[in-house]
Amino acid sequence: MKLHMIAKGVAPLMAALLLSACATPEFKQPQIDTPTAFKESQTPAASEVKTAADGTRWKQAQPAEQQARGEWWLAFNDTALNELIAEATKANANLAVAAARVKQARAIAGVAEADRIPQVGVNVGAQRSRPSALEAGRPQGSDMPLQTSYSAKLTASYEVDLFGRVSANVSAARNDAAGVEANYRSVLLALQADVAQTYFRLRATDAELATVEQTVRLREESVKVNQRRFDLGDIGEFDLSRAKTELATTRAEAIGLQRQRVTTEHALAVLLGKPAAAYSASVNPLQDSVRLPAIPAGLPSSLLERRPDIVAAQRAMEAANARIGVARSAMFPALNISASGGGVADHFSDVFKWSTRSWVLGALMSMPLIDGGRNRNNVVRSEAALEESVASYRQSVLTAFAEVEDNLAGLRILSGQTAQLDEAVVSARRSADLAQKLYDAGRSSYLDLLDAQRNLAAVERSAVQLRGNRAVTTVALVRALGGGWDKPASNAQASN
């Protein structure tokens, strides 16, 4: 009757605790002001983004839409680029670090999952002891015999998840693991984009170096011609000196570009996971006939799903929210159930006999009463961590939108520059040709010829640099969009 009355009194108390102890708050997605479309994609001149430097339309490679998730670089139809990215994916050290972190996070999540099921173990042991006479209830000084005992027991323990501590901890660990996997995809995308951009910078440098070397050859020929004319008395020493000065200056520019190429080559070697001294990239100038894919920007709302860094920020928020539940549950009772059973005997052969059996079954409910504010401050700390993660998420989204707009604007502006430089190249070549004819006919000075040749060299170099900038910006747009056109890049390496 007393047990019935106790149970009747405790039941409402437990029910009230269960109802009031919603340890883990419901996760609420932060409101983000997402535009309906990217501003740059609505610009009237945005269609110019698809115009190549030679006046043709950029054409997106047809196989690109059919590629496996994340293989965006195949749209460039460049076998060398494909090989470099595959090599970097296998050997890059930073990617290996990110993959190892994924394994760690998954293991931590597995540790948290283990708390959902009873923990079962076995204890087998032997003990030899001599108890004191007083402990055995005999007169002091009595001779006590040595005692030997053997035991074999099966033990089990289980925490009843009354207030969601275990489930909240599991949720936090799972979201942490998902966030680390998203970070892996972010590192992978960054690596792929860095390889592609470095590769195009190297090719652009090769093209610029080829243009400067062509100018060097023209200057060398000019020095030879002027030397002959000087020897014949047709021109003064001033024209010859200017020709030699221009030759030396142009050679110095070529040497500077060679240094730039070496530095870029070394950077590519590091991305490929190779020593700089062991890697040499073949000369492959970026021609004006290169076809770059037109990258569909899509809708801003889809960016929140495609960008791995935004996904990681999302998971961090959810993990922080779950940890509020872990902190709150520490303020409520915890119920642990334990059991053990086996045999204890003075001979090991008797341990497993039915007559030597022993067992223990218990339940322990514990709850903090005075903790000096420890648990309350842990709750405040976890709530502040959620606020921090929400702010980080908002910043990640804003940064992502800005990066897409930046690169869309960059491609649009580069397209306008391309159109103007195309006209400038044609005009500069015509001017240089006319200046050469007038100088050969003795109708203009060498300074006029030199000025026309300088203008042509400068315009051609600008066109080459613009070609490389366009390729690098196209890759940057792919990176800003999260890579690919349908799903994020796979993390095959991380799952191994």
XYZ file of C-alpha atoms in Angstrom:
496
model
C 0.000 0.000 0.000
C 2.837 2.368 0.832
C 4.585 1.583 -2.473
C 1.360 2.289 -4.293
C 0.995 5.654 -2.554
C 4.642 6.573 -3.291
C 4.255 5.670 -6.930
C 1.036 7.634 -7.081
C 2.788 10.699 -5.710
C 5.947 10.378 -7.811
C 4.147 9.795 -11.114
C 2.750 13.342 -11.454
C 6.138 14.785 -10.496
C 7.895 12.726 -13.175
C 5.249 13.636 -15.729
C 5.683 17.319 -14.936
C 9.429 17.010 -15.287
C 9.119 15.237 -18.609
C 6.719 17.853 -19.936
C 8.744 20.811 -18.734
C 12.155 19.483 -19.675
C 12.187 20.070 -23.417
C 15.950 20.028 -23.272
C 16.659 20.483 -26.997
C 14.935 23.522 -28.520
C 13.362 23.212 -31.943
C 15.813 24.345 -34.590
C 14.655 27.428 -36.466
C 16.233 28.214 -39.812
C 17.534 31.821 -39.846
C 15.732 34.106 -42.231
C 17.977 35.189 -45.098
C 17.085 37.934 -47.564
C 17.584 35.936 -50.748
C 17.195 37.870 -54.010
C 15.032 36.309 -56.705
C 17.887 36.567 -59.215
C 21.482 37.728 -59.370
C 21.690 41.398 -60.294
C 24.447 40.843 -62.839
C 22.487 38.106 -64.615
C 19.704 40.645 -65.227
C 22.012 43.336 -66.623
C 21.174 44.067 -70.273
C 24.844 43.694 -71.174
C 25.115 40.369 -69.352
C 24.654 38.514 -72.627
C 28.061 39.842 -73.632
C 29.601 37.450 -71.116
C 29.209 34.740 -73.724
C 31.319 36.556 -76.315
C 34.875 35.317 -76.835
C 37.869 37.501 -77.593
C 37.794 36.627 -81.293
C 34.180 37.759 -81.639
C 32.662 34.280 -81.586
C 30.088 33.130 -79.082
C 31.262 31.121 -76.110
C 29.810 27.662 -76.442
C 29.278 25.461 -73.446
C 30.638 21.952 -73.926
C 27.711 19.632 -74.527
C 28.982 16.727 -72.374
C 29.187 18.976 -69.285
C 25.568 18.463 -68.257
C 26.001 14.693 -68.387
C 29.117 14.448 -66.242
C 29.207 12.927 -62.770
C 28.545 15.321 -59.915
C 31.122 18.045 -59.513
C 33.223 17.314 -62.617
C 32.800 20.874 -63.842
C 36.298 21.131 -65.314
C 35.342 18.715 -68.112
C 33.332 21.562 -69.656
C 36.636 23.203 -70.637
C 37.445 20.252 -72.941
C 41.108 20.353 -71.924
C 42.765 16.956 -71.481
C 45.798 18.414 -69.727
C 43.580 20.184 -67.199
C 41.642 16.963 -66.551
C 44.876 15.094 -65.824
C 46.189 17.798 -63.496
C 43.006 17.873 -61.413
C 42.947 14.077 -61.173
C 46.586 14.091 -60.058
C 46.009 16.826 -57.471
C 42.974 15.025 -56.052
C 45.114 11.947 -55.379
C 48.228 13.620 -53.998
C 47.393 17.027 -52.482
C 48.368 17.189 -48.800
C 45.655 19.658 -47.717
C 42.990 17.404 -49.201
C 44.461 14.423 -47.347
C 44.214 16.438 -44.102
C 40.552 17.217 -44.802
C 39.846 13.550 -45.586
C 41.442 12.471 -42.298
C 39.248 14.964 -40.431
C 36.176 13.412 -42.032
C 37.209 10.002 -40.701
C 37.738 11.466 -37.234
C 34.351 13.177 -37.229
C 32.583 10.017 -38.357
C 34.317 8.054 -35.602
C 33.259 10.635 -32.990
C 29.684 10.347 -34.228
C 29.971 6.579 -33.854
C 31.134 7.012 -30.261
C 28.074 9.147 -29.523
C 25.809 6.575 -31.195
C 27.179 3.897 -28.864
C 25.357 5.521 -25.920
C 22.021 4.576 -27.481
C 22.471 0.876 -26.716
C 23.329 -0.970 -23.470
C 27.024 -1.342 -22.751
C 27.814 -5.003 -22.122
C 31.087 -6.402 -20.805
C 32.602 -9.392 -19.092
C 34.790 -9.592 -15.966
C 36.893 -12.642 -15.208
C 39.310 -12.566 -12.293
C 40.941 -14.218 -9.307
C 41.523 -12.826 -5.837
C 43.621 -14.043 -2.905
C 43.232 -12.280 0.420
C 43.559 -12.561 4.195
C 40.780 -10.675 6.026
C 41.383 -9.238 9.468
C 39.934 -11.044 12.489
C 37.849 -7.990 13.347
C 36.288 -7.911 9.902
C 35.470 -11.614 10.167
C 33.856 -11.115 13.600
C 36.505 -13.085 15.521
C 38.613 -12.109 18.517
C 41.533 -9.896 17.767
C 44.700 -11.908 17.173
C 42.836 -14.920 15.773
C 44.675 -16.715 13.014
C 42.801 -16.054 9.762
C 43.228 -18.389 6.822
C 44.090 -17.278 3.343
C 41.096 -17.079 1.003
C 41.075 -17.555 -2.756
C 38.127 -16.738 -4.957
C 37.465 -16.841 -8.673
C 34.764 -14.932 -10.477
C 33.271 -14.610 -13.943
C 30.541 -12.030 -14.457
C 28.618 -10.489 -17.303
C 27.906 -6.795 -16.777
C 25.521 -4.397 -18.490
C 24.703 -0.722 -18.065
C 22.303 1.627 -19.814
C 21.378 5.285 -19.499
C 17.675 5.881 -19.953
C 17.392 8.954 -22.172
C 14.763 10.689 -20.032
C 15.492 14.255 -21.093
C 17.145 13.757 -24.459
C 20.789 14.081 -23.432
C 21.874 11.073 -25.464
C 19.798 11.909 -28.531
C 20.934 15.551 -28.443
C 24.571 14.476 -28.199
C 24.099 12.091 -31.119
C 22.435 14.836 -33.165
C 25.299 17.224 -32.446
C 27.916 14.639 -33.405
C 26.084 13.739 -36.607
C 25.836 17.373 -37.642
C 29.494 17.909 -36.788
C 30.397 14.990 -39.053
C 28.179 16.306 -41.833
C 29.792 19.732 -41.462
C 33.295 18.261 -41.677
C 32.277 16.358 -44.812
C 30.998 19.629 -46.289
C 34.327 21.237 -45.386
C 36.056 18.396 -47.213
C 34.006 19.146 -50.315
C 34.883 22.817 -49.901
C 38.608 21.998 -49.744
C 38.198 19.707 -52.755
C 36.426 22.406 -54.759
C 39.046 24.980 -53.758
C 41.830 22.609 -54.815
C 40.217 21.908 -58.185
C 39.639 25.614 -58.795
C 43.178 26.530 -57.695
C 44.638 23.944 -60.067
C 42.500 25.209 -62.950
C 43.270 28.878 -62.265
C 46.999 28.244 -61.837
C 46.989 26.184 -65.030
C 45.318 28.984 -66.994
C 47.647 31.588 -65.475
C 50.590 29.468 -66.588
C 49.196 29.180 -70.108
C 48.449 32.917 -70.193
C 52.023 33.628 -69.121
C 53.266 31.340 -71.899
C 51.141 33.260 -74.389
C 52.351 36.613 -73.080
C 55.939 35.391 -73.148
C 55.471 34.259 -76.759
C 54.174 37.742 -77.643
C 57.130 39.444 -75.956
C 59.611 37.044 -77.562
C 58.099 37.863 -80.939
C 58.642 41.535 -80.136
C 62.250 40.710 -79.168
C 62.790 39.131 -82.579
C 61.353 42.220 -84.263
C 63.611 44.445 -82.187
C 66.636 42.310 -83.079
C 65.794 42.610 -86.744
C 65.301 46.349 -86.301
C 68.765 46.668 -84.730
C 70.322 44.763 -87.643
C 68.566 46.950 -90.212
C 69.469 50.148 -88.407
C 73.066 48.987 -88.000
C 73.363 48.458 -91.767
C 71.748 51.813 -92.498
C 74.038 53.509 -89.975
C 77.074 51.885 -91.580
C 75.898 53.197 -94.947
C 75.330 56.662 -93.534
C 71.547 56.677 -94.127
C 70.709 57.332 -90.462
C 72.394 58.877 -87.480
C 73.601 57.188 -84.309
C 70.473 58.377 -82.473
C 68.171 55.947 -84.354
C 70.594 53.070 -83.828
C 70.870 53.775 -80.095
C 67.088 53.913 -79.722
C 66.751 50.572 -81.502
C 69.305 48.968 -79.175
C 67.589 50.471 -76.128
C 64.224 49.061 -77.169
C 65.797 45.642 -77.729
C 67.381 45.552 -74.279
C 64.179 46.776 -72.627
C 62.069 44.120 -74.357
C 64.561 41.381 -73.427
C 64.317 42.499 -69.800
C 60.526 42.189 -69.986
C 60.888 38.647 -71.342
C 63.208 37.723 -68.473
C 60.662 39.097 -65.987
C 57.944 36.954 -67.550
C 60.195 33.903 -67.314
C 60.486 34.511 -63.579
C 56.713 34.819 -63.341
C 56.311 31.541 -65.208
C 58.720 29.716 -62.897
C 56.849 30.963 -59.819
C 53.492 29.872 -61.260
C 54.936 26.485 -62.184
C 56.169 25.999 -58.619
C 52.711 26.876 -57.267
C 51.158 24.264 -59.534
C 53.684 21.680 -58.321
C 52.644 22.270 -54.702
C 48.976 21.809 -55.620
C 49.878 18.521 -57.307
C 51.676 17.329 -54.183
C 55.111 17.352 -55.847
C 58.421 19.021 -54.976
C 58.912 22.139 -57.070
C 62.283 20.841 -58.279
C 60.687 17.633 -59.586
C 57.997 19.234 -61.742
C 58.222 20.941 -65.106
C 55.190 22.112 -67.059
C 55.348 22.039 -70.835
C 54.929 25.310 -72.719
C 51.301 25.626 -73.816
C 50.276 29.192 -74.704
C 46.621 30.115 -74.212
C 45.478 30.831 -77.743
C 42.812 33.339 -78.710
C 40.842 30.464 -80.231
C 40.204 28.921 -76.806
C 36.556 28.197 -76.078
C 35.406 28.777 -72.518
C 32.087 27.419 -71.248
C 29.228 29.757 -70.449
C 28.434 29.052 -66.808
C 24.716 29.177 -65.857
C 24.423 31.188 -62.649
C 21.060 29.714 -61.683
C 18.974 31.152 -58.853
C 20.423 32.632 -55.649
C 18.261 30.282 -53.572
C 19.934 27.233 -55.122
C 23.314 28.616 -54.070
C 22.454 27.800 -50.447
C 22.385 24.119 -51.374
C 25.307 24.028 -53.814
C 27.998 25.841 -51.840
C 29.754 23.369 -49.500
C 30.887 26.144 -47.142
C 27.255 27.224 -46.667
C 26.261 23.610 -46.044
C 29.017 23.377 -43.421
C 27.742 26.555 -41.752
C 24.214 25.113 -41.769
C 25.414 21.926 -40.049
C 27.333 23.965 -37.491
C 24.113 25.763 -36.538
C 22.227 22.505 -36.119
C 25.032 21.012 -34.028
C 25.104 24.105 -31.801
C 21.334 23.879 -31.359
C 21.614 20.224 -30.309
C 24.307 21.076 -27.773
C 21.862 23.399 -26.039
C 19.849 20.248 -25.364
C 22.923 18.499 -23.980
C 23.615 21.433 -21.652
C 19.998 21.709 -20.491
C 19.650 17.974 -19.830
C 22.442 18.206 -17.248
C 20.032 20.198 -15.048
C 17.526 17.316 -14.880
C 17.631 13.824 -13.345
C 19.686 11.125 -15.042
C 18.606 7.486 -14.759
C 21.197 4.713 -15.122
C 20.331 1.021 -14.998
C 23.047 -1.550 -14.333
C 23.116 -5.308 -13.971
C 25.696 -8.010 -13.451
C 25.508 -11.753 -13.113
C 27.898 -14.682 -12.945
C 29.566 -17.034 -10.554
C 31.972 -16.755 -7.600
C 33.731 -19.822 -6.176
C 36.898 -20.866 -4.416
C 37.833 -23.108 -7.359
C 37.788 -21.873 -10.932
C 36.113 -25.067 -12.100
C 33.116 -24.263 -9.875
C 32.624 -20.703 -11.143
C 30.166 -21.734 -13.845
C 28.089 -24.024 -11.627
C 24.525 -22.990 -10.896
C 25.138 -23.186 -7.160
C 27.779 -20.436 -7.286
C 25.618 -17.945 -9.162
C 25.277 -14.334 -8.079
C 23.570 -11.332 -9.643
C 22.926 -7.671 -9.032
C 20.309 -5.420 -10.626
C 20.150 -1.730 -9.810
C 18.883 1.637 -10.926
C 20.364 4.978 -9.979
C 18.735 8.342 -10.518
C 20.951 11.351 -9.929
C 20.331 15.060 -10.175
C 22.473 18.087 -9.312
C 21.246 20.195 -6.415
C 24.040 22.721 -5.872
C 26.572 23.205 -8.634
C 27.577 26.823 -8.203
C 25.846 27.805 -11.442
C 27.956 25.431 -13.566
C 25.065 23.939 -15.528
C 23.278 27.259 -15.978
C 26.429 28.822 -17.415
C 26.938 25.845 -19.682
C 23.459 26.497 -21.091
C 24.271 30.184 -21.615
C 27.524 29.238 -23.315
C 25.789 26.810 -25.673
C 23.122 29.381 -26.528
C 25.825 31.932 -27.298
C 27.564 29.345 -29.500
C 24.327 29.004 -31.469
C 24.125 32.778 -31.892
C 27.711 32.761 -33.164
C 27.003 29.984 -35.668
C 23.899 31.790 -36.935
C 25.922 34.954 -37.532
C 28.624 32.925 -39.294
C 25.977 31.318 -41.484
C 24.545 34.704 -42.487
C 28.026 35.976 -43.290
C 28.769 32.893 -45.399
C 25.585 33.426 -47.406
C 26.296 37.126 -47.963
C 29.867 36.345 -49.011
C 28.640 33.685 -51.434
C 26.154 36.059 -53.076
C 28.840 38.746 -53.375
C 31.367 36.340 -54.931
C 28.891 35.243 -57.591
C 27.971 38.851 -58.378
C 31.671 39.799 -58.497
C 32.514 37.123 -61.027
C 29.417 37.686 -63.138
C 30.331 41.373 -63.254
C 33.939 40.468 -63.974
C 32.993 38.358 -66.969
C 30.645 41.053 -68.252
C 33.302 43.755 -67.956
C 36.006 41.532 -69.444
C 33.676 40.901 -72.365
C 33.384 44.641 -72.997
C 37.159 45.020 -72.780
C 37.559 42.151 -75.217
C 35.393 43.846 -77.820
C 37.362 47.084 -77.540
C 40.757 45.363 -77.596
C 39.768 43.366 -80.685
C 39.287 46.664 -82.489
C 42.454 48.094 -80.977
C 44.560 45.120 -82.142
C 43.305 45.486 -85.713
C 44.006 49.242 -85.691
C 47.430 48.863 -84.045
C 48.531 46.254 -86.571
C 47.425 48.499 -89.417
C 49.273 51.474 -87.888
C 52.463 49.483 -87.370
C 52.346 48.214 -90.948
C 51.866 51.743 -92.347
C 54.592 53.157 -90.098
C 57.035 50.507 -91.322
C 56.291 51.312 -94.968
C 56.630 55.055 -94.406
C 59.916 54.599 -92.564
C 61.303 52.302 -95.257
C 60.349 54.931 -97.842
C 62.073 57.643 -95.811
C 58.846 59.548 -95.276
C 58.768 59.292 -91.475
C 61.218 59.144 -88.599
C 62.288 56.104 -86.644
C 60.503 57.522 -83.605
C 57.173 57.292 -85.454
C 57.869 53.660 -86.327
C 58.965 52.883 -82.790
C 55.843 54.479 -81.350
C 53.581 52.408 -83.628
C 55.425 49.190 -82.754
C 55.231 49.972 -79.030
C 51.482 50.506 -79.276
C 51.031 47.223 -81.123
C 53.115 45.268 -78.577
C 51.219 46.820 -75.655
C 47.809 46.101 -77.187
C 48.732 42.493 -78.038
C 50.025 41.902 -74.512
C 46.832 43.369 -73.063
C 44.781 41.038 -75.257
C 46.766 38.035 -74.028
C 46.421 39.100 -70.387
C 42.703 39.624 -70.875
C 42.391 36.139 -72.325
C 43.975 34.665 -69.217
C 41.851 36.824 -66.892
C 38.727 35.628 -68.646
C 39.672 31.971 -68.131
C 40.596 32.536 -64.471
C 37.358 34.458 -63.820
C 35.295 31.701 -65.449
C 36.810 29.197 -63.016
C 36.210 31.635 -60.152
C 32.522 31.801 -61.088
C 32.279 28.004 -61.033
C 33.912 28.015 -57.604
C 31.563 30.745 -56.336
C 28.575 28.719 -57.530
C 29.724 25.669 -55.585
C 31.113 23.656 -58.508
C 29.173 21.708 -61.088
C 25.665 22.378 -62.246
C 23.544 19.847 -60.374
C 25.042 18.339 -57.200
C 28.108 19.004 -55.030
C 31.364 17.206 -55.652
C 31.633 13.672 -54.298
C 33.883 12.866 -51.370
C 35.079 9.501 -52.554
C 38.473 9.923 -50.945
C 36.971 10.789 -47.591
C 34.806 7.684 -47.559
C 37.730 5.308 -48.051
